[in-house]
Coordinates of C-alpha atoms in Angstrom, one line a residue:
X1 CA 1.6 -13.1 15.2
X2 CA -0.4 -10.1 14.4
X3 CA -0.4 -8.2 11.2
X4 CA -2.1 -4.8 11.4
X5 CA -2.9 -2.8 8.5
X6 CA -3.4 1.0 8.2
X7 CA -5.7 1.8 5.1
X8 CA -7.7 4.8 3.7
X9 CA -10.7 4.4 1.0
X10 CA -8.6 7.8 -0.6
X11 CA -5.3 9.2 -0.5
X12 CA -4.2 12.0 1.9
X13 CA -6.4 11.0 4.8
X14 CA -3.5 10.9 7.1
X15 CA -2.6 7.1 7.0
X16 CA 1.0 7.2 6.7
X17 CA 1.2 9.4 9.7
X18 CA -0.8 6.9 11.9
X19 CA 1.1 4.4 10.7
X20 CA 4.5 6.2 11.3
X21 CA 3.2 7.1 15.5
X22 CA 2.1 3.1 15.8
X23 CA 5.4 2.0 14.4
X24 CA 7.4 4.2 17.2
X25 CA 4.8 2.9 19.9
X26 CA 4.6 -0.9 18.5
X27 CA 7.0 -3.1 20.1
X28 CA 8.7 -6.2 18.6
X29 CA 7.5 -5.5 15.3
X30 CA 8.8 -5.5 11.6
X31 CA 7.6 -2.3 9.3
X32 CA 6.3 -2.7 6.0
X33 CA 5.3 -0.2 3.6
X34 CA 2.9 -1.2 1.3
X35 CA 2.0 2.2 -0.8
X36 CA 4.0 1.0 -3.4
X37 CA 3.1 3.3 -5.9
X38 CA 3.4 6.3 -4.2
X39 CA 5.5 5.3 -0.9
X40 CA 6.3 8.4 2.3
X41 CA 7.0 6.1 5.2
X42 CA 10.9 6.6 4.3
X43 CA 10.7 10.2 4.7
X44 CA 9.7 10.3 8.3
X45 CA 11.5 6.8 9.5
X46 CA 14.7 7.5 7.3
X47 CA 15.4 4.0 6.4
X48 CA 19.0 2.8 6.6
X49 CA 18.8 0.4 3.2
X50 CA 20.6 -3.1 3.9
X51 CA 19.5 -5.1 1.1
X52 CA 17.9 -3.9 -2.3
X53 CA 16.2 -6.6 -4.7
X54 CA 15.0 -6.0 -8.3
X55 CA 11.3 -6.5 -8.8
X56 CA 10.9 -8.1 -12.2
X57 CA 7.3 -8.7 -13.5
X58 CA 5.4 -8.5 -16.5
X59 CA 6.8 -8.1 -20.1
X60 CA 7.5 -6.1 -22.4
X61 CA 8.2 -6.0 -26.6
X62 CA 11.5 -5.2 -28.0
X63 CA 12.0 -5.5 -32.2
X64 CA 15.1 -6.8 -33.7
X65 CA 15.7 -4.7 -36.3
X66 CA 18.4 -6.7 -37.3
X67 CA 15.7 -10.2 -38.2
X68 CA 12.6 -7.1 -38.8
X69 CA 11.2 -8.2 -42.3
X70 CA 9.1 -4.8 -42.2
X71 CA 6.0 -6.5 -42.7
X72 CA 4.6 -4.2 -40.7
X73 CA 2.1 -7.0 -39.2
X74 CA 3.2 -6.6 -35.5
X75 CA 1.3 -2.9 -36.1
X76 CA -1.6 -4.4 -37.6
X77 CA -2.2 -6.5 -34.5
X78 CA -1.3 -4.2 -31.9
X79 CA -4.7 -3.5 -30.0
X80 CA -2.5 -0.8 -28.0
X81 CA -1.0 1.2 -30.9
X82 CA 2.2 0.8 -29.2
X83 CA 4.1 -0.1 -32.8
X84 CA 4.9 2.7 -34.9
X85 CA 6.7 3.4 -38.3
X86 CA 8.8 6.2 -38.7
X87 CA 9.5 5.2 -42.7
X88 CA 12.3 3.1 -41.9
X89 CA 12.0 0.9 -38.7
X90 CA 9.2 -0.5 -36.7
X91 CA 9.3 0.4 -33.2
X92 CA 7.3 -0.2 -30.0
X93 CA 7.0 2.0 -27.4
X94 CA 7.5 0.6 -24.1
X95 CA 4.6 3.5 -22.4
X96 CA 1.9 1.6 -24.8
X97 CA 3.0 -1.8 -24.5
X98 CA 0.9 -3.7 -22.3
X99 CA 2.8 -6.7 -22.8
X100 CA 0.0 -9.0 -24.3
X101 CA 2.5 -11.1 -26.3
X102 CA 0.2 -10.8 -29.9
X103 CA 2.7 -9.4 -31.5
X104 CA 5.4 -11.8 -30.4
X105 CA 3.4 -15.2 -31.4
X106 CA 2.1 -13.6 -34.5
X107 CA 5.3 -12.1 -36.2
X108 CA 6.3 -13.9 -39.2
X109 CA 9.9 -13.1 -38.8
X110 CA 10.0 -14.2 -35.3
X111 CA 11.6 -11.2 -34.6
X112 CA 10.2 -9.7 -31.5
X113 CA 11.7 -10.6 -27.7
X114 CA 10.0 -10.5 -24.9
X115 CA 12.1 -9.8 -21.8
X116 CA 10.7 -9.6 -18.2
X117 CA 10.5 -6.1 -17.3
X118 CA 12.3 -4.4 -14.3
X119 CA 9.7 -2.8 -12.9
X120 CA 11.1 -1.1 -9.4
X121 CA 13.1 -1.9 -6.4
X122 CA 12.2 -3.7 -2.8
X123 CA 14.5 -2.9 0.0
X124 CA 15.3 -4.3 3.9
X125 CA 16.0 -1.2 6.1
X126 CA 17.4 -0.6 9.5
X127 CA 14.9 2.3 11.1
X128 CA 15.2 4.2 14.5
X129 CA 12.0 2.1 14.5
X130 CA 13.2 -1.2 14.2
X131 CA 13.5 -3.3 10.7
X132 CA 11.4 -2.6 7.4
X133 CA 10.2 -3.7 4.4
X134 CA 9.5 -1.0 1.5
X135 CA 9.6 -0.7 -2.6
X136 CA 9.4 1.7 -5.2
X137 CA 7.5 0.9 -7.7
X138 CA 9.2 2.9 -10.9
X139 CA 6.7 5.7 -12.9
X140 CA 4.2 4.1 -14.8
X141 CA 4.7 0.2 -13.8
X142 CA 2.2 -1.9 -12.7
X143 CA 1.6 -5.1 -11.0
X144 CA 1.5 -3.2 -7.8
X145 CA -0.7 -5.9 -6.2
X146 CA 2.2 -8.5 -6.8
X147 CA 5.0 -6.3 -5.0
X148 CA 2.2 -6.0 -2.4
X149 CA 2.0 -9.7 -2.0
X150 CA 6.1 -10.3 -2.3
X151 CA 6.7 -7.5 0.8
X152 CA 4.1 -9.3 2.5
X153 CA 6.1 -12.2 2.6
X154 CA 9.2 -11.1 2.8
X155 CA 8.1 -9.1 6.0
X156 CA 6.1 -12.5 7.5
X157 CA 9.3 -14.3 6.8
X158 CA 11.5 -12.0 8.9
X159 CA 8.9 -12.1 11.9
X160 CA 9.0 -16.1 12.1
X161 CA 12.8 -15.7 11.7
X162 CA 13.0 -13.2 14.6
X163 CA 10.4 -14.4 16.5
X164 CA 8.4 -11.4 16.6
X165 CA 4.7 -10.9 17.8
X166 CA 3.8 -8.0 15.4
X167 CA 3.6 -6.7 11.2
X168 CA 2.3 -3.3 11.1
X169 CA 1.7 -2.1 7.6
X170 CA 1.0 1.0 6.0
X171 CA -1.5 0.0 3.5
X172 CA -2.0 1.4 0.0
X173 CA -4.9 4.0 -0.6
X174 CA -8.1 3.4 -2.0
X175 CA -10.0 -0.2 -3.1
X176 CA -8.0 -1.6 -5.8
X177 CA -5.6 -4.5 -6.0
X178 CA -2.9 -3.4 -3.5
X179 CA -5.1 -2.9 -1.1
X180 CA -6.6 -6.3 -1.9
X181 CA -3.2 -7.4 -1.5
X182 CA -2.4 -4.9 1.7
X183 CA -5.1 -7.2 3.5
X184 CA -4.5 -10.4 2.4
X185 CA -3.9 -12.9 5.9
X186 CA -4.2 -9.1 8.2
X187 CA -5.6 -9.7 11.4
X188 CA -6.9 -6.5 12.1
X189 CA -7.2 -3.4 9.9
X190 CA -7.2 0.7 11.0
X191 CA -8.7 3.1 8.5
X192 CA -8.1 6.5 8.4
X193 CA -11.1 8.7 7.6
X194 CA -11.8 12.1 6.7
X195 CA -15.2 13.6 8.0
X196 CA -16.3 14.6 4.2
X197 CA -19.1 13.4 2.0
X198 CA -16.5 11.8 -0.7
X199 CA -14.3 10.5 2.8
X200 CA -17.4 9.0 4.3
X201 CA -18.4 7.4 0.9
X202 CA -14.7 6.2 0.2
X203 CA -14.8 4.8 3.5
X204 CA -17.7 2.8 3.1
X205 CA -16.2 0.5 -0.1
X206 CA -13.0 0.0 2.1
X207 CA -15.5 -1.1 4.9
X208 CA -17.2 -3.5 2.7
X209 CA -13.8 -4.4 1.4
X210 CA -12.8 -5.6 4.9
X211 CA -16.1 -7.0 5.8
X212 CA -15.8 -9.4 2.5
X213 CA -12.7 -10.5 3.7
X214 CA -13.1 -11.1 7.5
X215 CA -10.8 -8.6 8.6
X216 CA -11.8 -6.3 11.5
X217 CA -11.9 -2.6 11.0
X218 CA -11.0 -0.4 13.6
X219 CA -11.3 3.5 13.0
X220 CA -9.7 7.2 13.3
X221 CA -11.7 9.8 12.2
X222 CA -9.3 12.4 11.3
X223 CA -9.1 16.3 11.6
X224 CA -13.0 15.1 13.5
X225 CA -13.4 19.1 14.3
X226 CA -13.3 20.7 10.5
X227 CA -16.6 18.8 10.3
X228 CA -18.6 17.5 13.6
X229 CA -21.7 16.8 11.3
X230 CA -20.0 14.5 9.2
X231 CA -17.6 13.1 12.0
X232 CA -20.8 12.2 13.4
X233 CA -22.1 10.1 10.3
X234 CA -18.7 8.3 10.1
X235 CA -18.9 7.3 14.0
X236 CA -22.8 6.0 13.0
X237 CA -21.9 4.3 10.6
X238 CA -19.3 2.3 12.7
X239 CA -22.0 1.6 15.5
X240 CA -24.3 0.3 12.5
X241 CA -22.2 -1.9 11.1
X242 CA -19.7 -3.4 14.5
X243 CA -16.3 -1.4 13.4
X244 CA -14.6 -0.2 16.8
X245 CA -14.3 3.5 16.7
X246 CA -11.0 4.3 18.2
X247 CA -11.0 7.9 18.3
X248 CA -11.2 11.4 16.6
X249 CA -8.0 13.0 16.0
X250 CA -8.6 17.1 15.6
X251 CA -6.9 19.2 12.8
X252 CA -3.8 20.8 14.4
X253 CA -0.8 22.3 12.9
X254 CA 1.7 20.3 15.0
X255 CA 1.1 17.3 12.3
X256 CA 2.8 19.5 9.7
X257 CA 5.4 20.5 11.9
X258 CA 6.3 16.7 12.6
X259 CA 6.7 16.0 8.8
X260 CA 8.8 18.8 8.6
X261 CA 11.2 17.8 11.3
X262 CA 10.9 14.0 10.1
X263 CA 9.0 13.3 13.1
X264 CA 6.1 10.8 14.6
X265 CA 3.7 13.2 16.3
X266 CA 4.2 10.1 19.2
X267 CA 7.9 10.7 19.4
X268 CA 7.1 14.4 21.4
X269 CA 4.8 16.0 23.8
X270 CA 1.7 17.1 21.5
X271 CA -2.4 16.5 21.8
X272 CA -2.4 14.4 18.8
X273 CA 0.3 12.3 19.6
X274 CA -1.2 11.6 23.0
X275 CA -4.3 10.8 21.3
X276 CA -2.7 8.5 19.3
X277 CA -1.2 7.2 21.9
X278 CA -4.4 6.2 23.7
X279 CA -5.9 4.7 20.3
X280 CA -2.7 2.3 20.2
X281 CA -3.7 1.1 23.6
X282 CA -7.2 0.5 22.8
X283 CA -5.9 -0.8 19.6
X284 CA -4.3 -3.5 21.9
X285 CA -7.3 -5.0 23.8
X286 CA -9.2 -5.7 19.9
X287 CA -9.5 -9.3 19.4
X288 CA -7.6 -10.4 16.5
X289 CA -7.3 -14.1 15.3
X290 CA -9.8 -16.6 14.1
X291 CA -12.9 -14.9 16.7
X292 CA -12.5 -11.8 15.2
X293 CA -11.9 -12.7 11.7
X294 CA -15.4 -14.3 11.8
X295 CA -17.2 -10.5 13.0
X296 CA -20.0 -9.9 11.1
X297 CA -22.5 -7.0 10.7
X298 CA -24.9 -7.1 13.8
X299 CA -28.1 -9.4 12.9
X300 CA -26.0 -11.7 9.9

């Protein structure tokens, strides 16, 4: 089973739109979108939601004013100044909180709960794609890298289930913990790339981010042609260090035009879905598995 990720070093690179042409030309596969903070994938597949789960994680504070001795030690202790007094009750306010517990173990009154939090929503959907996992994380929660993790499985579960050869995700942005997460067990990962000097440089701590994990990279250089010098760099980089460049993808108005008619640039006659067309079949003859887990930079 093959589990392809799709992943930027920055947002707005044009992952979500790669991952939304692979997912029309991919066959037997499950969906998963993994940007759980900030998810898009919906928009263009227009999910048809079959089952939604809660995501619970983490905790949070609550006073019970009814048992509060107004001590006022649970605001002593807070290290977040999430506790305030307002001259009558002791309060904590659930966008400070960080859910530490001091205040909880310390509180004389043994007055303060500390309830699981609901943090956002995981869904199954039918797409005109085929089947996919998504969340929503809600504004402000975090644990990101744990949803990561549980639509991982959730979406490796279905494929046993089903019996089907491929997982393509649509990673999160940038270097962090979901994207830690994003590539946990992926056999093969595509970044998206801008030819800039911040793209380039974002790029390289998402390469060394695969490389640390064994994943192969394979590339895009997006909207190439707004920048041939850097382009160039990026593709030099990929020689240096054993990344397959799939291809350059030019800028080109017909991308905006697909988002706006909820569209894969694959699923109509345009240059950059037929270039994307020709990276997925390259993407196909990569070696994935345990001999190209194990690529390393040229010379190691």
């Amino acid at each position: 089973m093959r589990e392809i990720v799709v992943i930027s070093g920055k947002g707005g690179t044009g992952k979500t739109t790669v991952s939304a042409a692979f997912a029309h030309l991919a066959e037997n596969k499950i969906i998963c979108d993994l940007d759980v903070d900030a998810p898009d994938l919906h928009i263009l597949l227009a999910p048809d939601v079959k089952q939604t789960e809660p995501f619970i994680s983490g905790n949070e504070a609550e006073i019970r004013q009814a048992d509060c001795v107004h001590c006022g030690q649970c605001q002593k202790l807070c290290a977040f100044e999430a506790i305030s007094f307002d001259g009558a009750i002791y309060k904590v306010d659930p966008l400070r909180c960080e859910g530490c517990g001091v205040c909880v173990k310390l509180c004389p009154a043994q007055a303060i709960d500390f309830p699981e939090g609901h943090c956002g929503d995981w869904y199954v959907s039918d797409t005109r794609f085929g089947q996919m996992v998504h969340a929503q994380l809600f504004p402000g929660q975090e644990n990101s890298g744990k949803l990561v993790g549980l639509l991982k499985t959730e979406a490796r579960k279905r494929a046993r289930e089903q019996k089907l050869e491929t997982i393509l995700c649509d990673g999160s942005p940038g270097v962090g913990c979901p994207v830690i997460a994003s590539l946990s067990g992926a056999t093969l990962a595509v970044g998206v790339v801008e030819p800039t000097p911040s793209g380039r440089h974002d790029f390289s701590r998402v390469a060394d981010l695969c490389r640390h994990f064994r994943v192969p990279l394979a590339v895009i250089i997006n909207k190439a042609d707004l920048n041939p010098a850097e382009a160039d760099a990026i593709a030099a980089m990929c020689a240096e260090n054993g990344h397959t460049l799939l291809g350059r993808l030019p800028f080109d108005p017909v991308v905006t035009q697909a988002m706006v008619r909820r569209q894969a640039l694959t699923e109509f006659d345009n240059p950059v879905g037929n270039a994307l067309k020709d990276m997925w079949s390259a993407l196909q003859a990569i070696k994935t598995g345990r001999e190209a887990r194990t690529t390393t930079r040229p010379g190691e």
